PDB file of C-alpha atoms in Angstrom:
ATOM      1  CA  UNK U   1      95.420 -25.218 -78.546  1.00 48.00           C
ATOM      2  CA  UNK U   2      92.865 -25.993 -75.828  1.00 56.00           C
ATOM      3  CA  UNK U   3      94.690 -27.600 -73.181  1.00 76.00           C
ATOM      4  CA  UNK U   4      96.484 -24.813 -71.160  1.00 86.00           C
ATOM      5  CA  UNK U   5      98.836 -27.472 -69.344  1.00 84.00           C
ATOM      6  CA  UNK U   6     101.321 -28.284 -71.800  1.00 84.00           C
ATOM      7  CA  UNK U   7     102.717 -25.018 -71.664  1.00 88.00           C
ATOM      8  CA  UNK U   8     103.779 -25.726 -68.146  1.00 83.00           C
ATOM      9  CA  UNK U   9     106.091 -27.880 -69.286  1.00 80.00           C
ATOM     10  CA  UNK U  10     108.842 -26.363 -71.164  1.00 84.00           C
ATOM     11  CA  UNK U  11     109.844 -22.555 -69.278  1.00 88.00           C
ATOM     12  CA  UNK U  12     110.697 -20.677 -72.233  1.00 92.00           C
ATOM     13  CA  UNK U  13     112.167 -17.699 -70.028  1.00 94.00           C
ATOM     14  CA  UNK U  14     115.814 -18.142 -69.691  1.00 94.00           C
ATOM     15  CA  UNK U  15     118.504 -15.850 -67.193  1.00 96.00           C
ATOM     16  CA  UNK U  16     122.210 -15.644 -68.731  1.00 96.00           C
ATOM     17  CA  UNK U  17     124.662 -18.267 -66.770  1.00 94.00           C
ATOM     18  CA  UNK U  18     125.728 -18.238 -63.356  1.00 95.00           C
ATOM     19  CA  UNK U  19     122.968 -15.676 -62.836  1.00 97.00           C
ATOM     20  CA  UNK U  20     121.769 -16.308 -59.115  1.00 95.00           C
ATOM     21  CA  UNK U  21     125.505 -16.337 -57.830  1.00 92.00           C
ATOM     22  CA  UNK U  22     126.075 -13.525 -59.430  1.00 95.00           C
ATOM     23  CA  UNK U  23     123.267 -11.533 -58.475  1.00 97.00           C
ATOM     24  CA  UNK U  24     123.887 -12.481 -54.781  1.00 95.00           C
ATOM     25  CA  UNK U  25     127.459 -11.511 -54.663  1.00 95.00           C
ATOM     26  CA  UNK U  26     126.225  -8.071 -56.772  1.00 95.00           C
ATOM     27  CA  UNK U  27     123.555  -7.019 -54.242  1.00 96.00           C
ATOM     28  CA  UNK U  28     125.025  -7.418 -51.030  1.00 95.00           C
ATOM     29  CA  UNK U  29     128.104  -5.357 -52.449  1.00 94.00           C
ATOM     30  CA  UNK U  30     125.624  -2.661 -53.001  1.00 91.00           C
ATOM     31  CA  UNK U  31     123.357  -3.157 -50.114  1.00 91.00           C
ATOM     32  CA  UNK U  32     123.647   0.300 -47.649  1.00 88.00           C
ATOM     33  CA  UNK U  33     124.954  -0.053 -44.085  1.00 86.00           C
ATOM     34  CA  UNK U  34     122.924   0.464 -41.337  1.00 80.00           C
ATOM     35  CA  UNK U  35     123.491   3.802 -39.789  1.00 72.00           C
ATOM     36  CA  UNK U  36     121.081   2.915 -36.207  1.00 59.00           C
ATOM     37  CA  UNK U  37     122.104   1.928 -33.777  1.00 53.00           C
ATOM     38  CA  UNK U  38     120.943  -1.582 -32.796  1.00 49.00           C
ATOM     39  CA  UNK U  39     117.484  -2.123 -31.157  1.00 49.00           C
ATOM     40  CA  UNK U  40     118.474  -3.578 -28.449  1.00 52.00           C
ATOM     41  CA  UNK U  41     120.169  -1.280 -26.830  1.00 50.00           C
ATOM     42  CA  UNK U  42     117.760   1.622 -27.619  1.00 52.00           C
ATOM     43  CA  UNK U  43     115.334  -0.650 -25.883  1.00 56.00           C
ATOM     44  CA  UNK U  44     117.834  -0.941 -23.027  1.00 58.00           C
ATOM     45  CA  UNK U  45     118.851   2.565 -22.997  1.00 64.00           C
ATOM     46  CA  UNK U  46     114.552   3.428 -22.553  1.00 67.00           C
ATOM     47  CA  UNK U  47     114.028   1.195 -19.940  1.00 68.00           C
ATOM     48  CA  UNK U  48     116.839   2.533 -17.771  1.00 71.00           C
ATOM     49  CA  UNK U  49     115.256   5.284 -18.626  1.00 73.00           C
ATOM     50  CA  UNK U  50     112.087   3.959 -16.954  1.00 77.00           C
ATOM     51  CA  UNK U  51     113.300   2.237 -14.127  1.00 77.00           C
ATOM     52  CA  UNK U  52     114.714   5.186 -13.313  1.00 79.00           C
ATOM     53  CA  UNK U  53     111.665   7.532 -13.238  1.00 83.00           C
ATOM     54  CA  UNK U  54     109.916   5.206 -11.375  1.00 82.00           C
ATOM     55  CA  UNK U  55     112.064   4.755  -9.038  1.00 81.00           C
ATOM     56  CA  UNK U  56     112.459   8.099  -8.513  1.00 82.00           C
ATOM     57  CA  UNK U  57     109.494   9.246  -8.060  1.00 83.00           C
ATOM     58  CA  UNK U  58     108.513   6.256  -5.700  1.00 81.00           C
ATOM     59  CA  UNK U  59     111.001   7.823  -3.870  1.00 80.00           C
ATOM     60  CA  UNK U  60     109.544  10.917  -3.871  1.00 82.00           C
ATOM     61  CA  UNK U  61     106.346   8.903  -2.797  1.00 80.00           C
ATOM     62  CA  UNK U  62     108.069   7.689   0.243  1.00 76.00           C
ATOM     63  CA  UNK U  63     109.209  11.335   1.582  1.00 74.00           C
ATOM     64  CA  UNK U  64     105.731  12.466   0.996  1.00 75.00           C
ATOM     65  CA  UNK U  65     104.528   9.804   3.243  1.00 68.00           C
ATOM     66  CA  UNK U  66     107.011  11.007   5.863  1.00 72.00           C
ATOM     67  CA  UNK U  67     106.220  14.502   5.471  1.00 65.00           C
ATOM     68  CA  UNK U  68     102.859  13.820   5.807  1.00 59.00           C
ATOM     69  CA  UNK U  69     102.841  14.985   9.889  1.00 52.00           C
ATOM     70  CA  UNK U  70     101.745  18.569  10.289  1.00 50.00           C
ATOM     71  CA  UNK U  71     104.880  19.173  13.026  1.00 47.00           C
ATOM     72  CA  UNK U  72     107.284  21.539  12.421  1.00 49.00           C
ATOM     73  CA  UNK U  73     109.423  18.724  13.526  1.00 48.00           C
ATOM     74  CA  UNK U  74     108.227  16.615  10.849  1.00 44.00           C
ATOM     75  CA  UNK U  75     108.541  18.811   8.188  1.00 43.00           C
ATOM     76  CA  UNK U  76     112.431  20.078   9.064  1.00 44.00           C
ATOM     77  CA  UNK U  77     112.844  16.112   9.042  1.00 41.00           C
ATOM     78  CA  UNK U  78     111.310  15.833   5.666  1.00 45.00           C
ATOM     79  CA  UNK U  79     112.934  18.950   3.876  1.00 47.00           C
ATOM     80  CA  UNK U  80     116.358  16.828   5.275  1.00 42.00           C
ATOM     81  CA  UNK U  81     115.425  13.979   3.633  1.00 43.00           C
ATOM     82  CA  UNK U  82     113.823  15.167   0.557  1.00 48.00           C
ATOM     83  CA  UNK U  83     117.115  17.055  -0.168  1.00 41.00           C
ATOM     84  CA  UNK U  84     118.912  14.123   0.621  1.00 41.00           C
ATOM     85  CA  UNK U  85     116.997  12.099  -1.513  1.00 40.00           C
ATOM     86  CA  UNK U  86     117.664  14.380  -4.513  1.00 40.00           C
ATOM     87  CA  UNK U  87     120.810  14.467  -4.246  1.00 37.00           C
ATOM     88  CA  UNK U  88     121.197  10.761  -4.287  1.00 38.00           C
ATOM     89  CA  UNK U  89     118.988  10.855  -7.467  1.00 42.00           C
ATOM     90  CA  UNK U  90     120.805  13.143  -8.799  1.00 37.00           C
ATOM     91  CA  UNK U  91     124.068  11.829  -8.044  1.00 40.00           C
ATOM     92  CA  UNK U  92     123.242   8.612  -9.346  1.00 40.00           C
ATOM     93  CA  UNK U  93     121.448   9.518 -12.661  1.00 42.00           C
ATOM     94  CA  UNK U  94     125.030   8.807 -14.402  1.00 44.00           C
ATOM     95  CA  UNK U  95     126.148   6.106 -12.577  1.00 39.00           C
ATOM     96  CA  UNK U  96     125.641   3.021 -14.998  1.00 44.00           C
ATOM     97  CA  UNK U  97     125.774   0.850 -11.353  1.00 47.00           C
ATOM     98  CA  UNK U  98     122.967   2.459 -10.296  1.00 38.00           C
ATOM     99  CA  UNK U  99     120.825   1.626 -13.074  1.00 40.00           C
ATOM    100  CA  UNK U 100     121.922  -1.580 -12.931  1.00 45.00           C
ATOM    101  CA  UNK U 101     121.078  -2.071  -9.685  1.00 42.00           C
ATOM    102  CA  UNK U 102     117.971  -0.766 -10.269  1.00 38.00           C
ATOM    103  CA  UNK U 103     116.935  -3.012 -12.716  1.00 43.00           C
ATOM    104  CA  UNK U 104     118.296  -5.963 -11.459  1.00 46.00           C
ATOM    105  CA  UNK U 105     116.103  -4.898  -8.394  1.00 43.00           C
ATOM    106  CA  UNK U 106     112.875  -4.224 -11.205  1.00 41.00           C
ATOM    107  CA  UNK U 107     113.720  -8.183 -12.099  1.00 40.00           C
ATOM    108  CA  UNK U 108     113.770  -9.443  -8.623  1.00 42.00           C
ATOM    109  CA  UNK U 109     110.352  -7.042  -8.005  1.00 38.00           C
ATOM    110  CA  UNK U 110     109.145  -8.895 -10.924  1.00 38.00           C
ATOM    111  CA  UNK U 111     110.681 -12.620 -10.463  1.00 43.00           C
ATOM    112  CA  UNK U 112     108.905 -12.721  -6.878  1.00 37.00           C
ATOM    113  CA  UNK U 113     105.605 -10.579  -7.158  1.00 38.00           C
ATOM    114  CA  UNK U 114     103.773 -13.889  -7.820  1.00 37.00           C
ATOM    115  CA  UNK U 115     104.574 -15.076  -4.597  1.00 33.00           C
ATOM    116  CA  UNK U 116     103.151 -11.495  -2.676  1.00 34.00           C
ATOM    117  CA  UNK U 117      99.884 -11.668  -5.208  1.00 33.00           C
ATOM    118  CA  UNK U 118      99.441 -15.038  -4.043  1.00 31.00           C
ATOM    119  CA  UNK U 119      99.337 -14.204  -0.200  1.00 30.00           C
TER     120      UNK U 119
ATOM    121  CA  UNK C   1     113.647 -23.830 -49.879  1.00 49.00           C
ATOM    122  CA  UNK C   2     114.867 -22.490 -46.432  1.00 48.00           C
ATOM    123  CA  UNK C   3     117.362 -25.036 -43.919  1.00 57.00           C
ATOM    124  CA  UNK C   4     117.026 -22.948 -41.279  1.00 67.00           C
ATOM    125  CA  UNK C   5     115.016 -22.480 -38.301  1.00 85.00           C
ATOM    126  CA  UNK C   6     112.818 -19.092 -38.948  1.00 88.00           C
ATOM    127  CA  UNK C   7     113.224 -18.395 -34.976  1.00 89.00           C
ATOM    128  CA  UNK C   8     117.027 -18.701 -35.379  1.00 91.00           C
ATOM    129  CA  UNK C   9     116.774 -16.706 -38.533  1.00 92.00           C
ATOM    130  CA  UNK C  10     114.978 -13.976 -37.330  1.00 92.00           C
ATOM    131  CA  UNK C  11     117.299 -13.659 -34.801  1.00 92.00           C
ATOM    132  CA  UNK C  12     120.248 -13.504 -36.856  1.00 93.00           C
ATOM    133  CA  UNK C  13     118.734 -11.018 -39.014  1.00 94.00           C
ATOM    134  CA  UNK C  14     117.345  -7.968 -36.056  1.00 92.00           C
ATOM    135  CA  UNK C  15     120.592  -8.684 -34.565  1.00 91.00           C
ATOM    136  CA  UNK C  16     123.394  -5.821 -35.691  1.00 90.00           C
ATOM    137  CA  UNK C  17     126.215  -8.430 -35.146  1.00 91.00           C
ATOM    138  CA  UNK C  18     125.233 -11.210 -38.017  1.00 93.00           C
ATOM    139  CA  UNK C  19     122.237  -9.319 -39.819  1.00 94.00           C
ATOM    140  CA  UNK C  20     124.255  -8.942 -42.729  1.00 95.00           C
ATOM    141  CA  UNK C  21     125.577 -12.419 -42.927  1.00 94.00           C
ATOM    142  CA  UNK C  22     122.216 -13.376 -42.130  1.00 95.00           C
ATOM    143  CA  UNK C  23     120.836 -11.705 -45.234  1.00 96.00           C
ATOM    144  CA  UNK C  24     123.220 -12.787 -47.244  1.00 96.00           C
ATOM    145  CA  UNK C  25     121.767 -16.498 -46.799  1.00 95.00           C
ATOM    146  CA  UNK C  26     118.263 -15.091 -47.298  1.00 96.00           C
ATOM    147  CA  UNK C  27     118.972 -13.327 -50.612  1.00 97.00           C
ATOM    148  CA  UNK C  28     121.175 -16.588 -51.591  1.00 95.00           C
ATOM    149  CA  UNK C  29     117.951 -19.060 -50.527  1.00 94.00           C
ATOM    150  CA  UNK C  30     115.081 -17.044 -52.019  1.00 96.00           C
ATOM    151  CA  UNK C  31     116.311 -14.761 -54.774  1.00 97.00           C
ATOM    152  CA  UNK C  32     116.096 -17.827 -57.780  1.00 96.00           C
ATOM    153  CA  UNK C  33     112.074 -18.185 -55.781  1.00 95.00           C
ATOM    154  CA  UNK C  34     111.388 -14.256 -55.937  1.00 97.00           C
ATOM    155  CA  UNK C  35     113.401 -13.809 -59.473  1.00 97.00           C
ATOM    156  CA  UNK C  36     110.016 -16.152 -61.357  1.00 96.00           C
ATOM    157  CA  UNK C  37     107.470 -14.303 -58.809  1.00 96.00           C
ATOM    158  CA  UNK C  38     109.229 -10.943 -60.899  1.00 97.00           C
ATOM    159  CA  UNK C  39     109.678 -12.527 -64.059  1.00 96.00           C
ATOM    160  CA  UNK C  40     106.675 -13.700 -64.637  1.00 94.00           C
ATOM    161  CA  UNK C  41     105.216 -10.174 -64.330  1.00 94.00           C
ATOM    162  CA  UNK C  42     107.053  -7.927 -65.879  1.00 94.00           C
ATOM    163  CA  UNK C  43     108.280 -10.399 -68.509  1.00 93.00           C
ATOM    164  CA  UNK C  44     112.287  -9.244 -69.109  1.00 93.00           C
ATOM    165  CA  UNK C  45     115.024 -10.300 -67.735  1.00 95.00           C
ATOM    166  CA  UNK C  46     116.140  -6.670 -67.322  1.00 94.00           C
ATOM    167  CA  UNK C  47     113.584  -5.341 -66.225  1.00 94.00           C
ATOM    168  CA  UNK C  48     112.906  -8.659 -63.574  1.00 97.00           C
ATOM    169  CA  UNK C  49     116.523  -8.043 -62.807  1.00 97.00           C
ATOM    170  CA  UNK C  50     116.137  -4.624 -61.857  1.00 97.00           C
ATOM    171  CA  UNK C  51     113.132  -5.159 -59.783  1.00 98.00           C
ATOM    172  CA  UNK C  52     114.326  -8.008 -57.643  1.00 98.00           C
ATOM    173  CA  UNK C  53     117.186  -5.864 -56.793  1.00 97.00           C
ATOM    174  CA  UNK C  54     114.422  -3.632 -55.481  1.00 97.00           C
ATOM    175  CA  UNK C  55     112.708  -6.103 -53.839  1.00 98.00           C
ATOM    176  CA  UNK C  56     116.044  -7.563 -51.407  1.00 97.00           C
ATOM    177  CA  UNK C  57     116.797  -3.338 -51.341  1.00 96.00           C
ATOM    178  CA  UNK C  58     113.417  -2.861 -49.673  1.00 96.00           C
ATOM    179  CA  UNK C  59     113.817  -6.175 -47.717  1.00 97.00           C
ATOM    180  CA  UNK C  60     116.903  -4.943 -46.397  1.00 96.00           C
ATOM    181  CA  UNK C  61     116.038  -1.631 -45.604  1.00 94.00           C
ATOM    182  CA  UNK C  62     112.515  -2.788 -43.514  1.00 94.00           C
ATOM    183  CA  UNK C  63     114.537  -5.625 -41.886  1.00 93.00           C
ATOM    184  CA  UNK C  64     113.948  -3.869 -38.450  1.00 90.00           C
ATOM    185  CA  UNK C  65     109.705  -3.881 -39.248  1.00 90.00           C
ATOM    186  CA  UNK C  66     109.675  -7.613 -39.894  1.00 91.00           C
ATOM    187  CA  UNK C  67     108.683  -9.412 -36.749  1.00 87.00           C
ATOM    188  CA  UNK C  68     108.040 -12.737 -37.810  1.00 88.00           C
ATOM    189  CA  UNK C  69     104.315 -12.704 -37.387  1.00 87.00           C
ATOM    190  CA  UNK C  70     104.549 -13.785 -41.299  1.00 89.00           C
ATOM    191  CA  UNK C  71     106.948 -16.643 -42.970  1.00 91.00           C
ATOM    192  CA  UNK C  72     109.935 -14.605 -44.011  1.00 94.00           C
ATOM    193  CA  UNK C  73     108.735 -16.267 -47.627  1.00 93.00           C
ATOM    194  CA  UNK C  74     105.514 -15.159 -47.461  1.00 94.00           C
ATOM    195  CA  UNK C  75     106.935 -11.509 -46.213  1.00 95.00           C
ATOM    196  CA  UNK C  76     109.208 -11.868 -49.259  1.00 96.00           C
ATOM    197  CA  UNK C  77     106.618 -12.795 -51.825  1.00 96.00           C
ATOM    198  CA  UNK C  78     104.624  -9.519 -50.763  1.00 95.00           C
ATOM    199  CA  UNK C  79     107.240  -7.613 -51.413  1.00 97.00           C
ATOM    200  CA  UNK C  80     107.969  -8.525 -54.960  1.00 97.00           C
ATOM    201  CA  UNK C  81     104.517  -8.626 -55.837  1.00 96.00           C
ATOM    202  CA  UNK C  82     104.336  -5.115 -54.554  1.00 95.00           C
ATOM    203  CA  UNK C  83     107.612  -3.993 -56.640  1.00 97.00           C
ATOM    204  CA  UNK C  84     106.471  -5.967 -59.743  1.00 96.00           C
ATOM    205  CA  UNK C  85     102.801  -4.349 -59.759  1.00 93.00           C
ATOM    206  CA  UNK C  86     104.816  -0.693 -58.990  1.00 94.00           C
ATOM    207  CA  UNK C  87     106.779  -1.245 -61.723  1.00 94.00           C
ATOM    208  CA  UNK C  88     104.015  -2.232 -64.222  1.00 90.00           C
ATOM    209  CA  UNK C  89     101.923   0.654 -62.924  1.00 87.00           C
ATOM    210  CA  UNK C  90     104.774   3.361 -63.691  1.00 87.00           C
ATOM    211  CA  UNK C  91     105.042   2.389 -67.181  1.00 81.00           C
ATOM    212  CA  UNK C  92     101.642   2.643 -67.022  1.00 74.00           C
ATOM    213  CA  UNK C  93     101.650   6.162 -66.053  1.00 71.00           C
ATOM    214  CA  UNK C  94     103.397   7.562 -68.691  1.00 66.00           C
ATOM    215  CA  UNK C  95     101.563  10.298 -70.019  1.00 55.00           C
ATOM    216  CA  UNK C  96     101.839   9.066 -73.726  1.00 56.00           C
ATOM    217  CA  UNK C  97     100.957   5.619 -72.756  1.00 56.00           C
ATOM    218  CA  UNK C  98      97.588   3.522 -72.623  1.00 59.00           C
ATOM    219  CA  UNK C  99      97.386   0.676 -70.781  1.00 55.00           C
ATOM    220  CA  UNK C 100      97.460  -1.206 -73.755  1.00 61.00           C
ATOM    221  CA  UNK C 101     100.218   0.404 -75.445  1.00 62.00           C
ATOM    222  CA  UNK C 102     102.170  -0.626 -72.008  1.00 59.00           C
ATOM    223  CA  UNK C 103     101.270  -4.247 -72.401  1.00 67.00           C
ATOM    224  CA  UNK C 104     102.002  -4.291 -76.363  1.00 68.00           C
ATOM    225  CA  UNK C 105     105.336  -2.911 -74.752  1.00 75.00           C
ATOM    226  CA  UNK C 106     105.781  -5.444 -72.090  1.00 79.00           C
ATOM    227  CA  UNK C 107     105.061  -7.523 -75.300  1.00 78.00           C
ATOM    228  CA  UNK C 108     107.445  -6.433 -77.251  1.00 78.00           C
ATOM    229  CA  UNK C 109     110.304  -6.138 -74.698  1.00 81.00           C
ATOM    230  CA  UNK C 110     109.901  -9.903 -74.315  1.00 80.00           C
ATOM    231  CA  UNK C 111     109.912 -10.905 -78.174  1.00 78.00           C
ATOM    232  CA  UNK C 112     113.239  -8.339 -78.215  1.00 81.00           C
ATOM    233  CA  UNK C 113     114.302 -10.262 -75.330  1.00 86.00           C
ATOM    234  CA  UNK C 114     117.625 -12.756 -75.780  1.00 87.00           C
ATOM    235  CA  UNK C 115     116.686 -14.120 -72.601  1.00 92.00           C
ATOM    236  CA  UNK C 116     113.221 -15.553 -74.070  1.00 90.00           C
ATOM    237  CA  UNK C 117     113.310 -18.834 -76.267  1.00 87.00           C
ATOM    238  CA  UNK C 118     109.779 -19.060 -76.487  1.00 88.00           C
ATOM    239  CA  UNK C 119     108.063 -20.254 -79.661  1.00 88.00           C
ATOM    240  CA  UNK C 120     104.735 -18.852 -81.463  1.00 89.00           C
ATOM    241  CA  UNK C 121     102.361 -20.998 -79.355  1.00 90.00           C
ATOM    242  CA  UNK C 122     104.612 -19.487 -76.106  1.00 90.00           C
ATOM    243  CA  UNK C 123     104.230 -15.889 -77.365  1.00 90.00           C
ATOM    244  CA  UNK C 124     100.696 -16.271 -77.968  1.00 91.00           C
ATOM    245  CA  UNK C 125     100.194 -17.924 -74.191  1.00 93.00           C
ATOM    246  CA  UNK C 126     101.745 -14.699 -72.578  1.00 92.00           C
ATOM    247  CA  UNK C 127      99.361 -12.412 -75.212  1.00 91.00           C
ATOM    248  CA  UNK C 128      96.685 -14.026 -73.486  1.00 93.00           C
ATOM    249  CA  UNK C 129      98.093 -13.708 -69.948  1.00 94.00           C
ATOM    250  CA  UNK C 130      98.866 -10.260 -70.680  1.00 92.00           C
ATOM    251  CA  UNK C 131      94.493  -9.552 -71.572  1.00 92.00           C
ATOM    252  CA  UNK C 132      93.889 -10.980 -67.579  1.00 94.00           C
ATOM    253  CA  UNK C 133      93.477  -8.099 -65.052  1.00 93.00           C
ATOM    254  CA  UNK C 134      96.600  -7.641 -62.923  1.00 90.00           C
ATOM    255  CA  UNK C 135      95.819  -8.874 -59.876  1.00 92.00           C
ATOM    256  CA  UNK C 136      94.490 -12.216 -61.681  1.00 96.00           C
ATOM    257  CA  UNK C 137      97.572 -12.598 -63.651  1.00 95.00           C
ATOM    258  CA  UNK C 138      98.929 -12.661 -60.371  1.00 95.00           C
ATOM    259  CA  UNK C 139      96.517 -15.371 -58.777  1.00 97.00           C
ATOM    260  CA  UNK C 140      96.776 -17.270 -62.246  1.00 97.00           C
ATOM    261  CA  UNK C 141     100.766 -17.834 -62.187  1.00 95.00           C
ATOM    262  CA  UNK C 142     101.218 -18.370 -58.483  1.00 95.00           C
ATOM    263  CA  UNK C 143      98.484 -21.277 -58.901  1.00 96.00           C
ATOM    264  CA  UNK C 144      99.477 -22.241 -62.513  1.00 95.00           C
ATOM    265  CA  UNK C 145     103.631 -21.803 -62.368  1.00 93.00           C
ATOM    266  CA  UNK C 146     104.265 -21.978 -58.735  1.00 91.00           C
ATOM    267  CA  UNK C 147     101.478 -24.654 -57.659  1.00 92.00           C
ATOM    268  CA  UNK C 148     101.136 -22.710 -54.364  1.00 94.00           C
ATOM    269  CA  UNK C 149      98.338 -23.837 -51.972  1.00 96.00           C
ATOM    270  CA  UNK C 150      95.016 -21.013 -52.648  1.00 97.00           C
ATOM    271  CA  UNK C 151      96.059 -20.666 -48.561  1.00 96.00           C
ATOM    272  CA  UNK C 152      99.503 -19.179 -48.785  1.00 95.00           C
ATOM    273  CA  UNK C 153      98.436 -16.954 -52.259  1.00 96.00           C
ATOM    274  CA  UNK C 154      95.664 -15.951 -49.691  1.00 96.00           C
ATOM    275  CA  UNK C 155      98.858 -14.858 -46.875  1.00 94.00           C
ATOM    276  CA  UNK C 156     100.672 -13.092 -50.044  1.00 94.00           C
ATOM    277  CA  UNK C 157      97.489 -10.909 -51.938  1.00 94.00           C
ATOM    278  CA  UNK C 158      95.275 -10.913 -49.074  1.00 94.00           C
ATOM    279  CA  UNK C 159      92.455 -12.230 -50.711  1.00 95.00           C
ATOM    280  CA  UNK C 160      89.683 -14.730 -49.713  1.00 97.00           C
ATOM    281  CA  UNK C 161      90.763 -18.137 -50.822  1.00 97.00           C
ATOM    282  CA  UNK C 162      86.700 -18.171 -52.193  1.00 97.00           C
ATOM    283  CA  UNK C 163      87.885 -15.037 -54.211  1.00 97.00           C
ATOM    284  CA  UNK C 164      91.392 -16.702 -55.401  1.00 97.00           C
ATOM    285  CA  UNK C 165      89.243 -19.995 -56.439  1.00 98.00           C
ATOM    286  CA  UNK C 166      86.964 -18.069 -58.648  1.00 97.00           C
ATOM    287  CA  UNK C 167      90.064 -15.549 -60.183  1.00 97.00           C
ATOM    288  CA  UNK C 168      91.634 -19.085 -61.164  1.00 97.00           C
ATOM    289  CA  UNK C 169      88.928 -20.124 -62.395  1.00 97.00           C
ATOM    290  CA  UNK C 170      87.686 -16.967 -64.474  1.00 97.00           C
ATOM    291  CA  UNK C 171      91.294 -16.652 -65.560  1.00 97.00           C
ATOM    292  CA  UNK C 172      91.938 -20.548 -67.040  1.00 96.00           C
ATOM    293  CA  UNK C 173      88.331 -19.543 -69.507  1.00 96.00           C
ATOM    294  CA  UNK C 174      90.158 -16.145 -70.973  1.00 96.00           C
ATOM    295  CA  UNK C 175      92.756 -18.335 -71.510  1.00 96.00           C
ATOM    296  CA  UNK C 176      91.271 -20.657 -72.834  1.00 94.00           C
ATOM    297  CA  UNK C 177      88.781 -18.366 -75.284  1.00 95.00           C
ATOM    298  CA  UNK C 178      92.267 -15.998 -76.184  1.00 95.00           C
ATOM    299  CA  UNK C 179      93.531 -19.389 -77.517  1.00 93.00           C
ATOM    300  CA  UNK C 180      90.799 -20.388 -79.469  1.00 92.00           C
ATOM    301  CA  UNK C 181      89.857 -16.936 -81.310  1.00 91.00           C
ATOM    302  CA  UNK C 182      93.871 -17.169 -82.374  1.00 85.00           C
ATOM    303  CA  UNK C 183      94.483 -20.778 -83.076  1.00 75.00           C
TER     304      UNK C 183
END
């Protein structure tokens, strides 16, 4: 027999009845949960993460700015403030408000940064 | 064939809320598909059932990796070429066997097989399947059983579709010879 094509024609392989349903209904009995946690909110969880460092230590940017002045004067003010500033940081680091204010501030930074790029 | 948007579907399936349900429809639309990819490898119906159950295992498992760069079919089809090939390969790997005791045993799995109606000239077609190299074996019944396009057996084995034209082709004329030399 030459002519490979006529054995296209007739499968000879045959699965016992009601095989596909069965195997469906089989599987997903046996399929393993899912013990992680889903991605999303590991992605969430590392941004606030993020957000959080950043704005932190833009933060700490600012009060090195300030502190910047050689004055005694200037640095009592900026010990005040830096203090100050960590304890807000600190305070805040487990307040879920905060880090939602924070990025819902990150959007906004990000939603209108077109408009100061185009200036 | 898939009724659903692969977007949508993707969706479904990387999100913890309906990824199960989601699967559920994948397994249901593609297992019959991915049961002939496995069949027509490894010959049994046992041992093709066992291995597709590998195959939506694995899927499930790697759910999280797929990031529908790839058709979810195409992501599929790699999969249980991969698991068909493994499975092949360990049998191969028995100490006490030769490559072609392992094909005389894929052989003679399928002639014990009650799941196999083929008659002499059938038998005799897979004997001379069963002398092509693996991989075109592969090319031969994805072009031959599953008429795919040389472009999407390109997506599954990674191969040039240059390279998948000449397999064909070099494949059909062992075929062809195999036949002869036994008619």
């Amino acid at each position: 027999m030459n002519n490979i094509d006529n054995f296209k024609k007739k499968n000879p392989f045959t699965v016992p009845e009601n095989y596909f349903e069965e195997f469906e209904k089989k599987l997903m009995e046996q399929l393993p949960e899912k013990t992680s946690e889903p991605k999303k909110q590991k992605f969430t969880t590392i941004k606030k993460v993020i957000i959080s460092l950043v704005a932190t230590a833009a933060v700490m940017a600012g009060v090195m700015f300030m502190i910047k002045p050689t004055t005694q004067e200037a640095v009592t003010v900026a010990e005040a403030t830096n203090t100050e500033t960590q304890e807000v940081v600190f305070t805040s680091s487990e307040d879920e408000d905060f880090y939602q204010f924070l990025e819902d501030d990150a959007t906004r930074k990000e939603a209108t940064s077109g408009y100061y790029v185009s200036l | 064939m898939a009724q659903w948007n692969e977007t949508e579907m993707l969706q479904r399936l990387q999100n913890a809320d309906t990824q199960r349900e989601a699967f559920a429809q994948v397994v249901r639309t593609y297992s019959e598909r991915m049961y002939w990819v496995v069949r027509r490898v490894v010959l049994s119906h046992d041992d093709a059932n066992d291995v597709l159950q590998n195959v939506f295992i694995k899927a499930w498992t790697n759910i999280e990796s797929f990031k529908g760069d790839a058709k979810l079919s195409t992501w599929l089809y790699k999969i249980a070429v991969n698991e068909s090939i493994t499975f092949i390969n360990r049998q191969r790997m028995h100490p006490s066997t030769s490559i072609d005791d392992a094909d005389s045993g894929l052989l003679s799995k399928l002639e014990s097989d009650e799941y196999f109606d083929g008659d002499e000239l059938q038998r005799n077609f897979q004997r001379a399947l069963l002398t092509l190299p693996e991989k075109q074996r592969l090319v031969f019944n994805m072009k031959y059983f599953d008429e795919m396009k040389y472009e999407d057996i390109s997506a599954i084995l990674g191969t040039s579709v240059g390279a998948l034209k000449a397999s064909y082709h070099h494949a059909v004329q062992k075929i062809r010879a195999f036949l002869e030399q036994t008619d």
